[in-house]
Short mmCIF file of N, CA and C in Angstrom, two decimals:
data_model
loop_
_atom_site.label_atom_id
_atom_site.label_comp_id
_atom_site.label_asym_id
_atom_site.label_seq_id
_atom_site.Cartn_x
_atom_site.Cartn_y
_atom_site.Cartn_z
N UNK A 1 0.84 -1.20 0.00
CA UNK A 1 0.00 0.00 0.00
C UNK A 1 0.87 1.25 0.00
N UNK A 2 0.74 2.05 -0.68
CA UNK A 2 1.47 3.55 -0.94
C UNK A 2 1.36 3.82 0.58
N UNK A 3 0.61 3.99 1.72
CA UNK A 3 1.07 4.87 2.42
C UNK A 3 1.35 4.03 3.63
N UNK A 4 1.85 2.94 3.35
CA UNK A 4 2.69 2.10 4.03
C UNK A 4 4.53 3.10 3.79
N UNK A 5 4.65 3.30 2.61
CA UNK A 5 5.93 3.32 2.04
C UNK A 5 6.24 4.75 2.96
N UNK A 6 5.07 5.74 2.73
CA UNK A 6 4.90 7.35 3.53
C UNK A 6 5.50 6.71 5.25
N UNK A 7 5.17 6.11 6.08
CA UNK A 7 4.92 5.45 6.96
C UNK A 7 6.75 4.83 7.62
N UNK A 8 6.98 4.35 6.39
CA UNK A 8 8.15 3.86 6.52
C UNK A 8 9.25 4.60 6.38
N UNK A 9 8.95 5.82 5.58
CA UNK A 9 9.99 6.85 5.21
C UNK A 9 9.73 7.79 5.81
N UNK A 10 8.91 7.82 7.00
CA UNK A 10 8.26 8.84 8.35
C UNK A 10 9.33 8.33 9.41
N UNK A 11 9.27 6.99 9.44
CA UNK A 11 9.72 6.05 10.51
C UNK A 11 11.43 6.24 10.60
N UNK A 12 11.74 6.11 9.07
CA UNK A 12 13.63 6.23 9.26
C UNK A 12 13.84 7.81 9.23
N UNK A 13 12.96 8.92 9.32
CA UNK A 13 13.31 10.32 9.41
C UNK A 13 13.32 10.42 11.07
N UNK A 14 12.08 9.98 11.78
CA UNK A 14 12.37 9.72 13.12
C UNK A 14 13.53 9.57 13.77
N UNK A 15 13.82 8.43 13.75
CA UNK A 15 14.64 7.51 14.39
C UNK A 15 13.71 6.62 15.57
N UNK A 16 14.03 5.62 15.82
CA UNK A 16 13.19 4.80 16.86
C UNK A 16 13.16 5.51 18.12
N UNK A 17 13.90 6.38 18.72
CA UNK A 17 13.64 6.95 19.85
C UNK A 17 12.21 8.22 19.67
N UNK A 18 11.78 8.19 18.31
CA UNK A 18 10.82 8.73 18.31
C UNK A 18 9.29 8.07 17.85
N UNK A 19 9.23 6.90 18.19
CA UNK A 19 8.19 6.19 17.68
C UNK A 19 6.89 6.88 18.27
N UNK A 20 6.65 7.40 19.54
CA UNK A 20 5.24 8.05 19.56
C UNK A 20 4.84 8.79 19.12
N UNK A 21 5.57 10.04 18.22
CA UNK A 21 5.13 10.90 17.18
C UNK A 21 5.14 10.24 16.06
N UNK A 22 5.81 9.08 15.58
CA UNK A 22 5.85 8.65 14.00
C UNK A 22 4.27 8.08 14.54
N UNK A 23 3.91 7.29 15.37
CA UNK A 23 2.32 6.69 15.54
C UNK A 23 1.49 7.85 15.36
N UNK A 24 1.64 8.94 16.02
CA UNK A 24 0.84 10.10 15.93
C UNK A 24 0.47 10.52 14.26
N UNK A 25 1.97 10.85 13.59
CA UNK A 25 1.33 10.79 12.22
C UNK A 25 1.15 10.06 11.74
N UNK A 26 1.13 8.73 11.82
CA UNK A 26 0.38 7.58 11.50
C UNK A 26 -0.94 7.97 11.28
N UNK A 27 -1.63 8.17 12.74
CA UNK A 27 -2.98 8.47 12.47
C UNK A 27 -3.58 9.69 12.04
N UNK A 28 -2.21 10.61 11.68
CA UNK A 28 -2.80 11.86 11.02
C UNK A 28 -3.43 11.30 9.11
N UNK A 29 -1.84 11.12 9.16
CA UNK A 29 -2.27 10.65 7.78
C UNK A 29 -2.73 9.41 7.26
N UNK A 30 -3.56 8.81 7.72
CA UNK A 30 -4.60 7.55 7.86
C UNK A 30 -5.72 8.49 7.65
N UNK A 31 -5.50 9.68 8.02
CA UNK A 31 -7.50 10.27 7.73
C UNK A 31 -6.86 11.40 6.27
N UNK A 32 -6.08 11.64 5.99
CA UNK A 32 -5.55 12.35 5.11
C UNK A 32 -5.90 11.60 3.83
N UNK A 33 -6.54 12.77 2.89
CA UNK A 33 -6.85 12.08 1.47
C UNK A 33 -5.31 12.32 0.52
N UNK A 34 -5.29 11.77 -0.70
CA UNK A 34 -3.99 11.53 -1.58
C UNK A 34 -3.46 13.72 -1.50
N UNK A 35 -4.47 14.50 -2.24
CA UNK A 35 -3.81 15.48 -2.11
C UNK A 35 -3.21 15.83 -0.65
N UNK A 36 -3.81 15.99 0.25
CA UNK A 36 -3.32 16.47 1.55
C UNK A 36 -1.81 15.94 1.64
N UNK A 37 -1.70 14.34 1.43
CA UNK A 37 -0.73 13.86 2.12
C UNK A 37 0.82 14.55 1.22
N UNK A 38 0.32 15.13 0.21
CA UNK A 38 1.31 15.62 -0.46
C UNK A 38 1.63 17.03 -0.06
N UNK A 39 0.52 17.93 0.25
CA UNK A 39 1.21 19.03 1.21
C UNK A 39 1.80 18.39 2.80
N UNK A 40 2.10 17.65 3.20
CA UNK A 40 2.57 16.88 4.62
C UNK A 40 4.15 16.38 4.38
N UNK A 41 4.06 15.88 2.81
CA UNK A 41 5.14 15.51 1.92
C UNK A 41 6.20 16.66 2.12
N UNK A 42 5.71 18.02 1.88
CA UNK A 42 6.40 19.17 1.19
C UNK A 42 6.88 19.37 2.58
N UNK A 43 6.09 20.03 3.72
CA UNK A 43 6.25 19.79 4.84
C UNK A 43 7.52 19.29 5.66
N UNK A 44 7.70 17.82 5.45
CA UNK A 44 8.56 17.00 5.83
C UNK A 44 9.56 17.70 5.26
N UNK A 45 9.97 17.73 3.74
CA UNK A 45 11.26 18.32 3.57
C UNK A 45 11.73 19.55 3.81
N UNK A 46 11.13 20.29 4.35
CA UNK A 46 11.34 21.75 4.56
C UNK A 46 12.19 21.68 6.58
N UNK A 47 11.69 20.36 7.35
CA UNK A 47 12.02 20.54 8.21
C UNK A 47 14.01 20.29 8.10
#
């Protein structure tokens, strides 16, 4: 599933000492439709 892959490439930006925020956006973007998750995308690289 595509946002397995989002999920997984959330997970190694983390690092495991941050797994309760990678769960958090887990369930952000679980309610997030295809456009949204691409402004979240842009997002991520800006940090």
């Amino acid at each position: 599933m595509l946002h397995n892959k989002y999920f997984e490439i959330i997970r190694e930006f983390l690092g495991d000492y941050n797994k309760s925020i990678y769960g958090k956006i887990k369930n952000i973007l679980s309610k997030l439709r295809q456009t949204e998750i691409e402004e979240i995308r842009k997002k991520i690289k800006m940090l």
